[in-house]
Every structure is written in C-alpha cells, then in structure tokens.
Short mmCIF file of C-alpha atoms in Angstrom, two decimals:
data_model
loop_
_atom_site.label_atom_id
_atom_site.label_comp_id
_atom_site.label_asym_id
_atom_site.label_seq_id
_atom_site.Cartn_x
_atom_site.Cartn_y
_atom_site.Cartn_z
CA MET A 217 -0.10 -0.01 0.13
CA ASN A 218 1.58 3.33 -1.14
CA GLY A 219 -0.67 5.97 0.21
CA PRO A 220 -2.82 7.05 3.16
CA ILE A 221 -6.14 5.44 3.42
CA ASN A 222 -7.98 8.60 4.57
CA ALA A 223 -6.26 11.16 2.47
CA LEU A 224 -8.30 14.27 1.57
CA SER A 225 -11.40 12.67 3.24
CA LYS A 226 -14.01 14.96 4.86
CA PRO A 227 -17.08 14.11 6.83
CA ASP A 228 -19.54 16.11 4.99
CA ALA A 229 -18.41 16.03 1.27
CA VAL A 230 -17.38 13.51 -1.12
CA ASN A 231 -14.33 13.80 -3.63
CA VAL A 232 -15.96 12.65 -6.70
CA ALA A 233 -14.22 11.63 -9.91
CA HIS A 234 -17.08 10.66 -12.10
CA ILE A 235 -20.69 10.16 -12.01
CA VAL A 236 -23.07 8.09 -14.40
CA GLU A 237 -26.72 8.60 -13.34
CA ARG A 238 -27.97 5.38 -14.83
CA CYS A 239 -26.08 2.16 -15.43
CA ALA A 240 -27.11 -1.38 -15.93
CA VAL A 241 -24.09 -3.22 -15.37
CA LEU A 242 -22.63 -2.35 -11.83
CA GLY A 243 -25.20 -4.24 -9.62
CA PRO A 244 -28.78 -5.12 -9.67
CA GLY A 245 -31.22 -3.06 -11.81
CA ILE A 246 -30.49 0.34 -13.05
CA ARG A 247 -28.24 2.32 -10.65
CA PHE A 248 -26.74 5.70 -10.04
CA VAL A 249 -22.91 5.24 -9.89
CA VAL A 250 -20.34 7.37 -8.11
CA TRP A 251 -16.72 6.91 -8.68
CA THR A 252 -14.69 8.34 -5.95
CA GLN A 253 -11.13 9.90 -6.18
CA GLY A 254 -8.10 8.26 -4.44
CA CYS A 255 -7.01 4.87 -3.72
CA PRO A 256 -4.08 3.50 -1.77
CA LEU A 257 -3.92 0.05 -3.37
CA ARG A 258 -2.65 0.70 -6.78
CA CYS A 259 -3.86 -2.64 -8.24
CA PRO A 260 -1.72 -3.44 -11.45
CA GLY A 261 -3.96 -3.37 -14.45
CA CYS A 262 -6.60 -1.25 -12.42
CA HIS A 263 -9.42 -0.12 -14.88
CA ASN A 264 -9.42 3.60 -13.60
CA PRO A 265 -5.82 4.50 -12.77
CA GLN A 266 -6.86 7.96 -13.32
CA PHE A 267 -8.82 7.82 -10.17
CA GLN A 268 -5.97 6.45 -8.07
CA PRO A 269 -4.13 9.70 -6.96
CA PHE A 270 -5.28 11.52 -3.81
CA GLU A 271 -6.02 14.91 -5.42
CA ASP A 272 -8.94 17.25 -5.46
CA ARG A 273 -11.46 16.46 -8.29
CA GLU A 274 -15.00 17.57 -7.65
CA TRP A 275 -15.97 17.91 -4.03
CA MET A 276 -19.73 17.50 -3.63
CA SER A 277 -21.76 18.09 -0.52
CA LEU A 278 -23.76 15.36 0.93
CA GLU A 279 -26.95 17.33 0.50
CA SER A 280 -26.24 18.24 -3.17
CA LEU A 281 -25.12 14.59 -3.99
CA THR A 282 -28.19 13.07 -2.09
CA ASP A 283 -30.57 15.46 -3.99
CA ARG A 284 -28.89 14.55 -7.25
CA ILE A 285 -29.52 10.63 -6.62
CA LEU A 286 -32.99 10.83 -5.49
CA ARG A 287 -34.12 13.11 -8.39
CA THR A 288 -32.98 10.61 -10.68
CA ARG A 289 -35.91 8.59 -11.64
CA HIS A 290 -36.55 4.73 -12.08
CA ILE A 291 -33.13 3.71 -10.49
CA GLU A 292 -33.10 0.65 -7.98
CA GLY A 293 -29.98 2.20 -5.95
CA MET A 294 -26.51 3.56 -5.91
CA THR A 295 -23.12 1.77 -6.46
CA LEU A 296 -19.92 3.20 -5.13
CA VAL A 297 -16.63 2.43 -6.99
CA GLY A 298 -13.16 4.18 -7.25
CA GLY A 299 -10.68 4.79 -6.44
CA GLU A 300 -11.35 3.49 -3.08
CA PRO A 301 -14.70 4.29 -1.66
CA PHE A 302 -13.50 3.16 1.83
CA ALA A 303 -10.95 6.01 1.74
CA GLN A 304 -13.95 8.25 2.39
CA SER A 305 -15.90 5.99 4.81
CA LEU A 306 -17.49 8.55 6.82
CA ALA A 307 -18.99 10.84 4.22
CA LEU A 308 -20.11 7.76 2.22
CA ALA A 309 -21.71 6.28 5.11
CA ALA A 310 -23.87 9.45 5.68
CA LEU A 311 -24.73 9.33 1.94
CA THR A 312 -25.72 5.66 1.96
CA GLN A 313 -27.77 6.07 5.06
CA ARG A 314 -29.79 8.85 3.24
CA VAL A 315 -30.07 6.87 0.15
CA ARG A 316 -31.44 3.72 2.01
CA MET A 317 -33.82 5.73 3.99
CA ALA A 318 -35.27 6.84 0.75
CA GLY A 319 -35.99 3.34 -0.10
CA ARG A 320 -32.87 2.79 -2.80
CA SER A 321 -30.32 -0.08 -2.32
CA THR A 322 -26.87 0.51 -1.74
CA MET A 323 -23.57 -1.21 -3.13
CA ALA A 324 -19.93 -0.76 -3.10
CA TYR A 325 -16.77 -2.18 -4.58
CA SER A 326 -13.53 -2.23 -2.51
CA GLY A 327 -10.08 -3.40 -3.09
CA PHE A 328 -9.94 -4.47 0.71
CA THR A 329 -11.32 -7.68 1.60
CA LEU A 330 -14.47 -7.76 4.06
CA GLU A 331 -12.22 -9.13 6.87
CA GLN A 332 -9.80 -6.29 6.47
CA LEU A 333 -12.72 -3.72 6.54
CA GLN A 334 -14.17 -5.46 9.67
CA SER A 335 -10.79 -5.60 11.56
CA GLY A 336 -10.16 -1.94 11.98
CA PHE A 337 -7.45 -1.87 9.35
CA VAL A 338 -9.29 0.69 7.42
CA PRO A 339 -10.54 3.67 9.66
CA ASN A 340 -14.26 4.18 9.96
CA ALA A 341 -14.99 1.25 7.56
CA GLN A 342 -17.79 -0.43 9.82
CA GLU A 343 -19.84 2.86 9.36
CA LEU A 344 -19.96 2.44 5.68
CA LEU A 345 -20.41 -1.29 5.84
CA SER A 346 -23.43 -1.03 8.01
CA GLU A 347 -25.13 1.11 5.33
CA LEU A 348 -24.43 -1.25 2.33
CA ASP A 349 -26.73 -3.96 1.00
CA LEU A 350 -23.99 -5.56 -1.29
CA LEU A 351 -20.25 -5.32 -1.24
CA VAL A 352 -17.79 -6.73 -3.95
CA ASP A 353 -14.51 -7.14 -2.16
CA GLY A 354 -10.99 -7.88 -2.81
CA PRO A 355 -8.16 -6.35 -5.09
CA TYR A 356 -8.39 -6.57 -8.98
CA LEU A 357 -5.88 -9.18 -9.92
CA SER A 358 -4.90 -8.87 -13.55
CA GLY A 359 -4.83 -12.25 -15.56
CA ARG A 360 -7.57 -13.81 -13.15
CA SER A 361 -10.76 -12.89 -15.10
CA SER A 362 -14.11 -13.61 -13.42
CA ASP A 363 -17.12 -15.54 -14.99
CA ARG A 364 -19.33 -14.19 -12.13
CA LEU A 365 -21.57 -11.04 -12.49
CA TRP A 366 -20.19 -7.72 -11.52
CA ARG A 367 -16.76 -9.08 -10.48
CA GLY A 368 -13.33 -8.17 -12.46
CA SER A 369 -11.30 -11.10 -11.11
CA ASP A 370 -11.94 -14.54 -9.66
CA ASN A 371 -10.84 -13.79 -6.10
CA GLN A 372 -13.59 -11.10 -5.67
CA ARG A 373 -16.73 -11.93 -3.77
CA LEU A 374 -20.16 -10.63 -4.02
CA ILE A 375 -21.30 -10.44 -0.34
CA CYS A 376 -24.85 -9.67 1.04
CA LEU A 377 -24.70 -7.34 3.90
CA SER A 378 -28.51 -7.11 4.50
CA ASP A 379 -31.22 -9.18 3.57
CA ARG A 380 -32.48 -7.08 0.69
CA TYR A 381 -30.77 -9.30 -2.02
CA ARG A 382 -30.20 -12.59 -0.10
CA ARG A 383 -32.67 -14.46 -2.00
CA GLN A 384 -31.00 -13.64 -5.34
CA ALA A 385 -27.51 -13.93 -4.21
CA ALA A 386 -27.12 -17.55 -5.20
CA LEU A 387 -28.27 -16.80 -8.81
CA TRP A 388 -25.42 -14.18 -9.12
CA ASP A 389 -22.86 -16.74 -8.19
CA LEU A 390 -23.54 -18.90 -11.11
CA ARG A 391 -21.32 -18.48 -14.24
CA ALA A 392 -22.60 -15.88 -16.57
CA ASP A 393 -21.47 -13.64 -19.40
CA GLN A 394 -20.00 -10.30 -18.14
CA GLN A 395 -21.93 -7.44 -18.81
CA PHE A 396 -20.60 -4.07 -20.05
CA GLU A 397 -21.85 -0.93 -21.60
CA LEU A 398 -20.10 1.10 -24.33
CA ARG A 399 -21.03 4.64 -24.56
CA VAL A 400 -20.14 7.29 -27.04
CA SER A 401 -20.49 10.98 -26.15
CA PRO A 402 -21.35 13.72 -28.70
CA SER A 403 -17.71 14.85 -28.69
CA GLY A 404 -16.57 11.26 -29.69
CA LYS A 405 -15.22 10.21 -26.25
CA VAL A 406 -15.72 6.38 -25.79
CA GLU A 407 -16.67 5.20 -22.25
CA VAL A 408 -16.64 1.54 -20.99
CA LEU A 409 -18.73 0.65 -17.92
CA GLY A 410 -18.81 -2.63 -16.23
CA ILE A 411 -16.53 -5.59 -16.44
CA TRP A 412 -15.04 -6.45 -19.97
CA PRO A 413 -15.56 -10.13 -20.89
CA ALA A 414 -12.11 -12.16 -20.75
CA THR A 415 -12.25 -13.03 -24.57
CA LEU A 416 -12.59 -9.09 -25.58
CA ILE A 417 -9.61 -8.16 -23.41
CA ARG A 418 -7.50 -10.88 -25.01
CA ARG A 419 -8.64 -9.85 -28.57
CA LEU A 420 -7.76 -6.16 -27.62
CA GLU A 421 -4.37 -7.30 -26.33
CA GLN A 422 -3.75 -9.09 -29.46
#
C-alpha cells in the first residue's frame, strides 16, 4: 500500500471522480454510480488508474449529491466504485444512509477484503459497511478474469450485508457472461462501464 487510506477525506463532502446517473452493469437493476477519487492500493491493471491519485477532483456536499441521486427517476439504487470508496468512509456512510432511507439499495466495490474492513485496519469502515446492501470485495488481479456477474477477477466476492438481495444472491454466483456498456459521447469520447469479458480483453491485447 503506497498511500494514506483517508487522504483528503471530509465528513460532509465526497471527492467525486465521475458520475453516471443510469447504469445497468454495476449491480442489480438500473443504478446511479459514483466513482470516488483516491486509492491507496494501486492494483496492477486497474481499470481506472486516473482515479488513484489522492487529489482534489469535484467535492460535492452530502446534500447536493443526495439530492441528485434521489431526483434521478426509475433507479433501483446507488453503487460506489473508485478509486477506493472506503478511503472516504465517513462521508459515504452518511450518503448511503440517506439513500437507503429513501428506499433505494446501496452497493460498493472495495479493493480491501471484508475481513480487513471489519478488522479496524481501514478507519471508519464499519460505518459504511453497516449502510450497504451489497459489497464486492478484494483487489483486482490482472489475468484472473471472473465468470461471475459484476466481478473483475476471480478472487472477488459478492457479499450480502443485508437481507435485501439474499434470495437472489445464489443466482448471481452462477457462471454468466460479463456485462458492459459502451457509450460514445457527442464529442466522440468512448466510455466503457462494467466488466469487460475476458475474450474481449484478449482480443484487444492481440
């Protein structure tokens, strides 16, 4: 680990790297996805290396971010990715609490394992864990592609932290084709969301 876990964290604002208001490939249903800025893990082959540095991007207050999420119609919930969301545990715990109270589900990705997050190794992690319905845990391991939904490498687990999705969880552990979205903006910028299938990654490498 090459950087501080809680660098640039604030209790009442989130350092946001990117937002997609409607995404169908990072958790169940249509989800509002927040990428956070800053990650101490620096996993080789990270899909979002530009979100690793602990630097100021766009600080959004809890009020403004909550309002934007809850104004987005026909979404099932919110997914937090990074960067490393648990580097901003306190602010994101407050955000996820507000989202859950409004009836939406909450999900997060973390490069730490659940055991690390529960051990006190990551400051204030338990506050965020207690407000999540789903967690995908563990570092991304390049070359170990997963054939399970929403997981980038085969070491990662999809863990139910509440009863909300417990009945569906067994189905999500069956082998399945990975899902991803390819978006092209009016300016021509290409954005890929979700997990690229291993066959596509190999073809691109060739």
